[in-house]
mmCIF file of C-alpha atoms in Angstrom:
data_model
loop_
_atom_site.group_PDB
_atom_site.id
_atom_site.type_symbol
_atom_site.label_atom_id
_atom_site.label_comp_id
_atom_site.label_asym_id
_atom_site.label_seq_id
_atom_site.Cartn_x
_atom_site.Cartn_y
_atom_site.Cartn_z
ATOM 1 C CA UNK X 1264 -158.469 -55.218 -47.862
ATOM 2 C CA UNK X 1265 -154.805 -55.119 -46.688
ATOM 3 C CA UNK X 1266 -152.913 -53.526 -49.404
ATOM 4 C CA UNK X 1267 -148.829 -55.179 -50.080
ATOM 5 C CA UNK X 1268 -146.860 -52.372 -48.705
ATOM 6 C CA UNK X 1269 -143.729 -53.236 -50.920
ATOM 7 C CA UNK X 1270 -145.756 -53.363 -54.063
ATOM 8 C CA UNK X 1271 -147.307 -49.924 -53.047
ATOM 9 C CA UNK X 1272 -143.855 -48.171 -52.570
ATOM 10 C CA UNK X 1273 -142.404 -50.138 -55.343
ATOM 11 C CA UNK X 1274 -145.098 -48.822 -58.244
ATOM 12 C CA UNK X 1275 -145.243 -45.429 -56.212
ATOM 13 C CA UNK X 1276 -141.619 -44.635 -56.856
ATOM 14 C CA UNK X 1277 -141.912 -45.802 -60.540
ATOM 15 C CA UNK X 1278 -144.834 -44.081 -61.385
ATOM 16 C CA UNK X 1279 -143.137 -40.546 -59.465
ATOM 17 C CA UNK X 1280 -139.981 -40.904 -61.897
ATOM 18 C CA UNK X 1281 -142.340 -41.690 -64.905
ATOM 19 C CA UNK X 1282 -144.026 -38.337 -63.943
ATOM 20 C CA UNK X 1283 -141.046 -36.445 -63.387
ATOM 21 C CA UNK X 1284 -139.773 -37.988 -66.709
ATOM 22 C CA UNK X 1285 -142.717 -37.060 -68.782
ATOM 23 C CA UNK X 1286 -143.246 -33.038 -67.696
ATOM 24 C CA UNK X 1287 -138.892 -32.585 -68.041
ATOM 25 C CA UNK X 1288 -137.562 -34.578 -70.856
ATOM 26 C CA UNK X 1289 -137.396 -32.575 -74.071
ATOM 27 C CA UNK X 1290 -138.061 -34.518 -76.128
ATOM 28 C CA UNK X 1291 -141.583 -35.665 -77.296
ATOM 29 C CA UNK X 1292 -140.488 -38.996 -78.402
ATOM 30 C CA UNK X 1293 -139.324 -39.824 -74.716
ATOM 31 C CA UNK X 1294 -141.618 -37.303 -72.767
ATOM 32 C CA UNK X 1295 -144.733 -39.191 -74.496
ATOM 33 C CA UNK X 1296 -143.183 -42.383 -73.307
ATOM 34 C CA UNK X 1297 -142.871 -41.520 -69.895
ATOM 35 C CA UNK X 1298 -146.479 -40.790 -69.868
ATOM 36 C CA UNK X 1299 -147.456 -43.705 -71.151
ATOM 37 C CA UNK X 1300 -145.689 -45.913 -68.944
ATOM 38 C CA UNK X 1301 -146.850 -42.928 -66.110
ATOM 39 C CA UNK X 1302 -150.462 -44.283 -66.977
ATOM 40 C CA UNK X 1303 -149.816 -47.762 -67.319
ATOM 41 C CA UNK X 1304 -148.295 -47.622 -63.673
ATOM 42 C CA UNK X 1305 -151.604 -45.929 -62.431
ATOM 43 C CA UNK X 1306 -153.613 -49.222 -63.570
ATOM 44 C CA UNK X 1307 -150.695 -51.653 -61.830
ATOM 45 C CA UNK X 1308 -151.081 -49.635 -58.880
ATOM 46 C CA UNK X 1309 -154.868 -50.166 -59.297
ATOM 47 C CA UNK X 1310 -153.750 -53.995 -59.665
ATOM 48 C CA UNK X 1311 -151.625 -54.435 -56.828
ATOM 49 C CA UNK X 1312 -154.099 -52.293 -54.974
ATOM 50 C CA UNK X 1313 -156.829 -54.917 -55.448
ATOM 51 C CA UNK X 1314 -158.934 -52.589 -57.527
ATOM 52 C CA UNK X 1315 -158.537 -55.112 -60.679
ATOM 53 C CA UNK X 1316 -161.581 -53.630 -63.130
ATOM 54 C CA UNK X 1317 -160.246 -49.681 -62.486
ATOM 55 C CA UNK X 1318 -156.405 -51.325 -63.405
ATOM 56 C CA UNK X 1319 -157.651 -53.210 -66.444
ATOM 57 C CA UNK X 1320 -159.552 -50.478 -68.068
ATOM 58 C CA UNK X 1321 -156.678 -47.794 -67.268
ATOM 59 C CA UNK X 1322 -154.326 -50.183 -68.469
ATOM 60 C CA UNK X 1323 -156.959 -50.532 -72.128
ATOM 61 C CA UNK X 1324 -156.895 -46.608 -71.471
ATOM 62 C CA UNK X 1325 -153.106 -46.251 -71.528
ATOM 63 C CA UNK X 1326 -152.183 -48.607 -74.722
ATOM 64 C CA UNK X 1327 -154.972 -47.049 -76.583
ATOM 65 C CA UNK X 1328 -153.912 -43.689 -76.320
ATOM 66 C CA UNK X 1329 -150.308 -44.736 -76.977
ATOM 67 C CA UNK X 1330 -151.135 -46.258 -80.091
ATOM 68 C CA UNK X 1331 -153.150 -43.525 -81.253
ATOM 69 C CA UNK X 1332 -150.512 -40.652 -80.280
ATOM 70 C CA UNK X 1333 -147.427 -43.062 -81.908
ATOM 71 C CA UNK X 1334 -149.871 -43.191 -84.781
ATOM 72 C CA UNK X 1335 -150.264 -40.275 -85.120
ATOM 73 C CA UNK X 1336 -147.684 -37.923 -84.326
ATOM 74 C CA UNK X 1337 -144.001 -40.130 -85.253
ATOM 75 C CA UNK X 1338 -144.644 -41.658 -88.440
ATOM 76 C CA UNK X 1339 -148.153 -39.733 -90.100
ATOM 77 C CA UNK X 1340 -146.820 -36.900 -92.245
ATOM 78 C CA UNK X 1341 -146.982 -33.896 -91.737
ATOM 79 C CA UNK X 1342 -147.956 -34.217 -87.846
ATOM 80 C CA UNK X 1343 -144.877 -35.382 -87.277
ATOM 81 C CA UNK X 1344 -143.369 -32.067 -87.286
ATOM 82 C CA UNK X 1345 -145.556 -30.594 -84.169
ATOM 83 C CA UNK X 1346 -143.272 -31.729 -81.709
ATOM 84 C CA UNK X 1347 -140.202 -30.425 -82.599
ATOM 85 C CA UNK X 1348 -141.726 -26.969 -84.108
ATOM 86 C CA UNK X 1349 -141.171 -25.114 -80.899
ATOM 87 C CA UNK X 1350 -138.883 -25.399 -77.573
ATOM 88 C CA UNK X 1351 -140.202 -27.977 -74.970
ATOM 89 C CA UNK X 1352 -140.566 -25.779 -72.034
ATOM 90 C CA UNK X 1353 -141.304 -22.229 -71.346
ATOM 91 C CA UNK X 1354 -138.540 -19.381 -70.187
ATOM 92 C CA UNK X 1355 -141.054 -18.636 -67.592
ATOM 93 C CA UNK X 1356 -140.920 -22.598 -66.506
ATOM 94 C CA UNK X 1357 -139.846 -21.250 -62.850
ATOM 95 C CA UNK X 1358 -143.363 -20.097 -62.077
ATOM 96 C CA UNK X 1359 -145.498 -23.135 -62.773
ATOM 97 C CA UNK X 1360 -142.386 -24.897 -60.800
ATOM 98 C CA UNK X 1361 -143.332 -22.424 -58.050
ATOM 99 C CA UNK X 1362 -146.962 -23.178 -58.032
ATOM 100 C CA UNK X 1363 -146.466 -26.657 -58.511
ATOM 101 C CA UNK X 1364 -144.144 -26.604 -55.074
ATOM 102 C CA UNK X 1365 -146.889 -24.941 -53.487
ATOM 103 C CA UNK X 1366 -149.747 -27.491 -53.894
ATOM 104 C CA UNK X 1367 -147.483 -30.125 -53.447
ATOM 105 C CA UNK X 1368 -146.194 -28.790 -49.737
ATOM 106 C CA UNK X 1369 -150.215 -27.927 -49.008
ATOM 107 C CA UNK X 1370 -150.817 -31.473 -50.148
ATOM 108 C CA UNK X 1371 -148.158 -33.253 -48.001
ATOM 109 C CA UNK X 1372 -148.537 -31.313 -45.142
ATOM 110 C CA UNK X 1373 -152.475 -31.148 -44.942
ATOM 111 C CA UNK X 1374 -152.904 -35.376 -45.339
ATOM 112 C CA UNK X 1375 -150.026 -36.061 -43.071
ATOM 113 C CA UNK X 1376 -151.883 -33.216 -40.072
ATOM 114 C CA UNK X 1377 -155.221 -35.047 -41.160
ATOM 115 C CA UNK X 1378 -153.303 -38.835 -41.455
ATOM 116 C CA UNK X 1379 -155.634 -40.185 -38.084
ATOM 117 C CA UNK X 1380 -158.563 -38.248 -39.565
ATOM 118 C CA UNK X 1381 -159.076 -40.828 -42.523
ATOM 119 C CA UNK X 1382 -161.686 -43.493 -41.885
ATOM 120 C CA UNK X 1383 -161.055 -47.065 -42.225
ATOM 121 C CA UNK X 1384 -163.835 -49.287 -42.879
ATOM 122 C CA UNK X 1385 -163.926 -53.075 -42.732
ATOM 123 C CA UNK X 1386 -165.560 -54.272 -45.804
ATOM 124 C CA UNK X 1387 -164.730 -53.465 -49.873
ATOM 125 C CA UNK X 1388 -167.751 -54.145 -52.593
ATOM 126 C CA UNK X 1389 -166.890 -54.497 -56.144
ATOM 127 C CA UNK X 1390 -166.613 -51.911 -58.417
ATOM 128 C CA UNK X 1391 -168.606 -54.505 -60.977
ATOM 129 C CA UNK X 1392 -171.221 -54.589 -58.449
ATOM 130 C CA UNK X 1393 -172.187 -50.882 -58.179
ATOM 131 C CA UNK X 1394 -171.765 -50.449 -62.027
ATOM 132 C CA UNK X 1395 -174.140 -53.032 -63.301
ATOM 133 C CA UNK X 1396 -176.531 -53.267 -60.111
ATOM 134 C CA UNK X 1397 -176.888 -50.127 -58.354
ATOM 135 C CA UNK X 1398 -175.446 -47.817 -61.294
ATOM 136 C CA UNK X 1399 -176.423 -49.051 -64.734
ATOM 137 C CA UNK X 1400 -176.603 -45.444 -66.162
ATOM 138 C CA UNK X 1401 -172.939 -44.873 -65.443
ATOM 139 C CA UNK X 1402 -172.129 -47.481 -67.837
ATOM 140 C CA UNK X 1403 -174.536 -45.750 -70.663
ATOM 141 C CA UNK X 1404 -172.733 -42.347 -69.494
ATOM 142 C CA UNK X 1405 -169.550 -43.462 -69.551
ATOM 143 C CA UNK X 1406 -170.182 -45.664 -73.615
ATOM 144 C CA UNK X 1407 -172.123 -42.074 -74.767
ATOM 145 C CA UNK X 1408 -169.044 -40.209 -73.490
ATOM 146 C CA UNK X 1409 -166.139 -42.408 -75.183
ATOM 147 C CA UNK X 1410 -168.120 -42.186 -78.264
ATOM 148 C CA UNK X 1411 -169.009 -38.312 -78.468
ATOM 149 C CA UNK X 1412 -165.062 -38.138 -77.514
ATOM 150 C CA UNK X 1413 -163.804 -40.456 -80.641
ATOM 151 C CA UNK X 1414 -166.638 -38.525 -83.153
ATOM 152 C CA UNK X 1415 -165.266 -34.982 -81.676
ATOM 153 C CA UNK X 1416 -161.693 -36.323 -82.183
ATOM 154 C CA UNK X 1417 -161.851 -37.342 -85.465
ATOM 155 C CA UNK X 1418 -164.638 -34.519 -86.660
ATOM 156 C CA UNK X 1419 -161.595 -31.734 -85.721
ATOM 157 C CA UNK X 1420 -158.440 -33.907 -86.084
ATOM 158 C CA UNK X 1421 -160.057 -35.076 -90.144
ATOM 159 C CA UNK X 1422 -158.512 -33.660 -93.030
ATOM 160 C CA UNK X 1423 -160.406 -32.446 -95.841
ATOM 161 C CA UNK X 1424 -159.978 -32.591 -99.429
ATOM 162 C CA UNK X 1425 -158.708 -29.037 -99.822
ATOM 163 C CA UNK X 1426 -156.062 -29.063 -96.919
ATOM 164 C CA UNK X 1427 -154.622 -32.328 -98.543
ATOM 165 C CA UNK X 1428 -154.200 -30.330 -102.015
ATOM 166 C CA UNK X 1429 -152.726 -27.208 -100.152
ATOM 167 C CA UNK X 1430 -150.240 -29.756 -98.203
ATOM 168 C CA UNK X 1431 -149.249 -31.369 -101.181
ATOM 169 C CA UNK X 1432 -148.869 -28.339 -102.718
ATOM 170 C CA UNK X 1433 -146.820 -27.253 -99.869
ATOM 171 C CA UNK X 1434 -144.150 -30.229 -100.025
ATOM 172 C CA UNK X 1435 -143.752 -29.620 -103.454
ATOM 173 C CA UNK X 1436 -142.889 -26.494 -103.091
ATOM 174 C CA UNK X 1437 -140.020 -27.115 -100.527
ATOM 175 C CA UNK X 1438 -139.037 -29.852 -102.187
ATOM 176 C CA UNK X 1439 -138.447 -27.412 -105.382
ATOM 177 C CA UNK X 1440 -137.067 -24.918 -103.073
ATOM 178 C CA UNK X 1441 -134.591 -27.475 -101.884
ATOM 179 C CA UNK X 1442 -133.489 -28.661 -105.252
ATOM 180 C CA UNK X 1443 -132.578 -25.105 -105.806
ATOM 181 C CA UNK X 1444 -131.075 -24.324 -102.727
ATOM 182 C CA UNK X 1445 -128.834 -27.794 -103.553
ATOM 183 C CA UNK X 1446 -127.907 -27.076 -107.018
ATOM 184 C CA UNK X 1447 -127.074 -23.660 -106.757
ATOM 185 C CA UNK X 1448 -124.745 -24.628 -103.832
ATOM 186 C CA UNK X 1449 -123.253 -27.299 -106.046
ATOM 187 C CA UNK X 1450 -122.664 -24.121 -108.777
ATOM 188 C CA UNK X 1451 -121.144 -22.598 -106.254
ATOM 189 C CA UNK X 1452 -119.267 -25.450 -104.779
ATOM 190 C CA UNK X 1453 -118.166 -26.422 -108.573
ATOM 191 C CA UNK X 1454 -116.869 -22.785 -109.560
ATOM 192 C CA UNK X 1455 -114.796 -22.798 -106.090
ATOM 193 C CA UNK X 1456 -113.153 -25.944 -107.297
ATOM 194 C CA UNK X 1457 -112.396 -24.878 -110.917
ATOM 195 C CA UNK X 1458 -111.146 -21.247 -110.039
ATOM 196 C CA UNK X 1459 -107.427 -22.026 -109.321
ATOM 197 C CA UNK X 1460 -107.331 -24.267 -111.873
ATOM 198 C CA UNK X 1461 -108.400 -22.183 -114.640
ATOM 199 C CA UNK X 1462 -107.361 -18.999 -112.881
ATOM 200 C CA UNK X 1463 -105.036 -16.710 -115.318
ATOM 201 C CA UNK X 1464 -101.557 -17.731 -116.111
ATOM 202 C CA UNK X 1465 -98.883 -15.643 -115.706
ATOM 203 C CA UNK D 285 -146.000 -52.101 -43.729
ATOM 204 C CA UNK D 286 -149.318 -51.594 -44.134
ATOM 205 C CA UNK D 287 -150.744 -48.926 -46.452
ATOM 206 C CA UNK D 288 -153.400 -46.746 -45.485
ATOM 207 C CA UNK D 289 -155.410 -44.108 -47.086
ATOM 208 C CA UNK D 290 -153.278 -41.506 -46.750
ATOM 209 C CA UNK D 291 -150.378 -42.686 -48.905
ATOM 210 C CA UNK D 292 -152.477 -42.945 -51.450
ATOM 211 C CA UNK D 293 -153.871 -39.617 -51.017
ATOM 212 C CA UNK D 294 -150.392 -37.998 -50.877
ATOM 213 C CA UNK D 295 -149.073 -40.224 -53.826
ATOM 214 C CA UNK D 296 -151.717 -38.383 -55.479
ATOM 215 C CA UNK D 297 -151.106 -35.178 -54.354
ATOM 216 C CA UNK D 298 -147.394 -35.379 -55.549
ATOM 217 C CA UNK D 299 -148.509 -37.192 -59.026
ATOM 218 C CA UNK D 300 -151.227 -33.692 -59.039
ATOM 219 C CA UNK D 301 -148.135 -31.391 -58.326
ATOM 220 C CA UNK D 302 -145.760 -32.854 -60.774
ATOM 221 C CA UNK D 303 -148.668 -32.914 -63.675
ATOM 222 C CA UNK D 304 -149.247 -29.156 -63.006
ATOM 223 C CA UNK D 305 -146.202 -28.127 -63.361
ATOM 224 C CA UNK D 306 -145.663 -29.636 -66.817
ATOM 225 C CA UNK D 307 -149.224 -28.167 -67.609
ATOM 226 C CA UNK D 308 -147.537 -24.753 -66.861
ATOM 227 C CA UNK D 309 -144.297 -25.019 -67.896
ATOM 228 C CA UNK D 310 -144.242 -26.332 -71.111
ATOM 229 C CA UNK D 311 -144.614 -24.894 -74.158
ATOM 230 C CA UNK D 312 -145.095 -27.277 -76.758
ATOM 231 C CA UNK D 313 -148.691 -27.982 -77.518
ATOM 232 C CA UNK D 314 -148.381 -32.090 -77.271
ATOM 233 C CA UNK D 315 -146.651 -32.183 -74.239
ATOM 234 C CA UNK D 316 -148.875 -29.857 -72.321
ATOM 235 C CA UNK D 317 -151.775 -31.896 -73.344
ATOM 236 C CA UNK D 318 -149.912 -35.192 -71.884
ATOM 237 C CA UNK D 319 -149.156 -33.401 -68.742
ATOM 238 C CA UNK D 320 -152.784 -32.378 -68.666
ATOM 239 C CA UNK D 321 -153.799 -36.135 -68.943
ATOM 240 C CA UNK D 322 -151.267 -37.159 -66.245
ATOM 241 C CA UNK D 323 -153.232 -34.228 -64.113
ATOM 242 C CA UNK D 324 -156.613 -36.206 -64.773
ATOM 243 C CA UNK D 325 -154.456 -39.401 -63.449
ATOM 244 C CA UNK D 326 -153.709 -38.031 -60.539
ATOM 245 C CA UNK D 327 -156.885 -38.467 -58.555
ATOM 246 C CA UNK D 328 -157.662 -41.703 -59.487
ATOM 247 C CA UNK D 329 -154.925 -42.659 -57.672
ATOM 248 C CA UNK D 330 -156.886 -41.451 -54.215
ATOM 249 C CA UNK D 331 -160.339 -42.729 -55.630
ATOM 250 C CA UNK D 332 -159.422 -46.148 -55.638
ATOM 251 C CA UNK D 333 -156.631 -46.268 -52.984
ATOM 252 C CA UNK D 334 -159.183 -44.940 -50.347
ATOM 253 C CA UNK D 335 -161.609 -47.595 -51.265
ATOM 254 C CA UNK D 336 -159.134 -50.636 -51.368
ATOM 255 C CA UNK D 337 -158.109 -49.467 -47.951
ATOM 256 C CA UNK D 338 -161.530 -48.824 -47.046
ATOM 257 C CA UNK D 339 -161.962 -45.309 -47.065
ATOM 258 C CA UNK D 340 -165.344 -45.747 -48.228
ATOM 259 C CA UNK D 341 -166.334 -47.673 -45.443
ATOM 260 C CA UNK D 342 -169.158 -50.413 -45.961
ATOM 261 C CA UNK D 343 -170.814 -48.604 -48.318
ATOM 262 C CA UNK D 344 -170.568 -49.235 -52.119
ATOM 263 C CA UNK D 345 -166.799 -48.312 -54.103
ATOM 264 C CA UNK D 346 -168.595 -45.193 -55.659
ATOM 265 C CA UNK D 347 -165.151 -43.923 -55.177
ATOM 266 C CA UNK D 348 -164.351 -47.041 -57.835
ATOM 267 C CA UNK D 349 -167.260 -46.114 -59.822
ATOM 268 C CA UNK D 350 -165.849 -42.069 -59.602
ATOM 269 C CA UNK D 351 -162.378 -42.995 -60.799
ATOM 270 C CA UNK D 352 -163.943 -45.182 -63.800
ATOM 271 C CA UNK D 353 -165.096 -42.130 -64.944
ATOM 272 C CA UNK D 354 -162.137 -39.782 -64.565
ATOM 273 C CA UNK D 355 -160.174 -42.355 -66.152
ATOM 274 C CA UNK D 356 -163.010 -42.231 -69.114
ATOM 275 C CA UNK D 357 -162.972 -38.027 -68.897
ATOM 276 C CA UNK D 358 -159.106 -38.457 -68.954
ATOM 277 C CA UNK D 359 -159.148 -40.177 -71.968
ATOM 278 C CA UNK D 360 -161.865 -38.329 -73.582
ATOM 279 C CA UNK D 361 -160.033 -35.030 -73.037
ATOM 280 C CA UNK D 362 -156.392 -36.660 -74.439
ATOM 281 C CA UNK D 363 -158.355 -37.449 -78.067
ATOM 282 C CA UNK D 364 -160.367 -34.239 -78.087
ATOM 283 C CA UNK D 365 -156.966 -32.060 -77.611
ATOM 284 C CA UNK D 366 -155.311 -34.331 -79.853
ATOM 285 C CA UNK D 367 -157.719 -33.064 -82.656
ATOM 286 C CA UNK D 368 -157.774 -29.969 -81.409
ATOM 287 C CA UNK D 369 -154.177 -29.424 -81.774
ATOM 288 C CA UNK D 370 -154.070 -30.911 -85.395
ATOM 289 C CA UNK D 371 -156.572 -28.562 -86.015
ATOM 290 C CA UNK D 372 -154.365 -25.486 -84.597
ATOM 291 C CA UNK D 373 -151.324 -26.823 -85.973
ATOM 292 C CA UNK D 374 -152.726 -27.084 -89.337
ATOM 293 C CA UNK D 375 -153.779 -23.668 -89.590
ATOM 294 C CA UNK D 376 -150.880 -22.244 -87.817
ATOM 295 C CA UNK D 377 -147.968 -24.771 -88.669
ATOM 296 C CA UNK D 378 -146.657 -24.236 -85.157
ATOM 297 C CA UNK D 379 -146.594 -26.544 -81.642
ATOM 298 C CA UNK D 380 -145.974 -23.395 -79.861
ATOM 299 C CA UNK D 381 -148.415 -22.067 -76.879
ATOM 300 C CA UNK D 382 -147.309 -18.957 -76.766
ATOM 301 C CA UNK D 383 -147.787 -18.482 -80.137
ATOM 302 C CA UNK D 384 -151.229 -19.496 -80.123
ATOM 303 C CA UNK D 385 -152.464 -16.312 -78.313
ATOM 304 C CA UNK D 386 -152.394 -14.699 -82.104
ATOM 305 C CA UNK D 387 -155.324 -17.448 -83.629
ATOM 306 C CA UNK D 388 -158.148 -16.364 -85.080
ATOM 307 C CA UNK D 389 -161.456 -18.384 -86.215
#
């Protein structure tokens, strides 16, 4: 299959600065929204490519995750103070830049030496075809593996009855510290405001 | 233009780069573990690019059938560190990596 060379280069450069986006912004709000629109662009290019069942299911792939990190992590109290409960990137960020140079340069360099070395056949099955004729057990594989994932997700990600009560105890207990904090600032703020006033008169 | 398998295989290799770089350099717990799904992206991208441009020759698209599957171990590992990290967070109250070095079970 001839693939559209302006749709390649089009997604290509989209799906770069999504990447780029995702592993620099520092925030979590717009790094995880990079990635997700990083993985959503994988599935076009999988569209655009011709390879229309890999697209569709990383395109199911990318929403799903999406949802369940927005779920999760903006609005669900208390998780959504992981993100900003420590700096976004590393003081040592200039070594995995370093090693991230390095596979890049042996990556370009190696497939554009090796660019005639590539064989090109003439024919393209369907992905469908292999799955449900020649591999049927890939499917089961693949269902067994999603569902382990989900039970593993949700057996370490649960919440028990006991860490509820200790969190609730814990927002009580900076909310009470707060009120403190608030009202002895207003003391404070209060006996600035009535000292000259009241001061001794001479 | 017509697109071969390399660009796919160096659109990969740049994705790969990028991905590994935000595995290493960051330092917040969630956005290491998105980086580390972008990393799982990355060769999907030369699975099925080689067999749309017919890499595979006239064989069957295993590489299709090989990229359904890191796309399915992609998103596999994304929930499983996503509990993970609840998990650490909740004991630890912290996002930091560095930091993480001091858990104990």
């Amino acid at each position: 299959m001839t693939v559209s060379g302006a749709g390649f280069y089009i997604v290509a450069a989209l799906l770069l600065a999504a990447t780029a986006a995702a592993v620099v912004l520092p925030r979590f709000r717009y790094s995880g929204g990079a990635a997700a629109a990083a993985l959503a662009l994988v599935g076009l290019l999988a569209i655009v490519s011709g390879a229309y069942a890999v697209g569709v299911v990383q395109l199911l792939v990318a929403g799903i995750l999406a949802a369940t990190f927005a779920l999760t992590l903006l609005r669900r109290e208390p998780y959504c103070r992981i993100a900003p409960s420590s700096p976004a990137t590393s003081r040592r960020w200039w070594i995995g830049a370093a090693v991230a140079g390095g596979f890049a340069l042996l990556f370009v360099v190696s497939f554009a030496l090796s660019a005639d070395g590539f064989h090109v056949g003439s024919t393209v099955a369907q992905l469908i075809t292999v799955l449900h004729y020649r591999a049927p057990y890939a499917m089961v594989i693949a269902t067994v593996l999603v569902v382990t994932a989900i039970s593993v997700a949700l057996l370490l990600g649960r919440t028990s009855e006991d860490e509820r009560e200790l969190d609730r105890t814990e927002e009580e207990r900076r909310q009470r510290e707060e009120r403190v904090r608030r009202r002895r600032e207003d003391r404070l703020a209060a006996r600035g405001r009535s000292a000259p006033a009241g001061g001794p008169q001479e | 233009m017509n697109v071969g398998p390399v660009h796919y295989a160096v659109l990969s290799g740049l994705v790969f780069a990028l991905a590994l770089y935000g595995v290493l350099a960051r330092r917040n717990a969630l956005q290491a573990l998105v980086a580390l799904a972008l990393l799982f992206s990355a060769p999907v991208i030369a699975l099925f690019g080689f067999v749309q441009t017919g890499g595979g020759g006239s064989g069957p698209p295993l590489g299709g059938a090989l990229a359904f599957f890191a796309i399915i171990a992609m998103a596999s590992e994304a929930v499983v560190g996503l509990g993970v990290v609840l998990l650490i967070w909740r004991r630890t109250g912290t996002g930091d990596i560095d930091e993480y070095v001091e858990v104990e079970g």
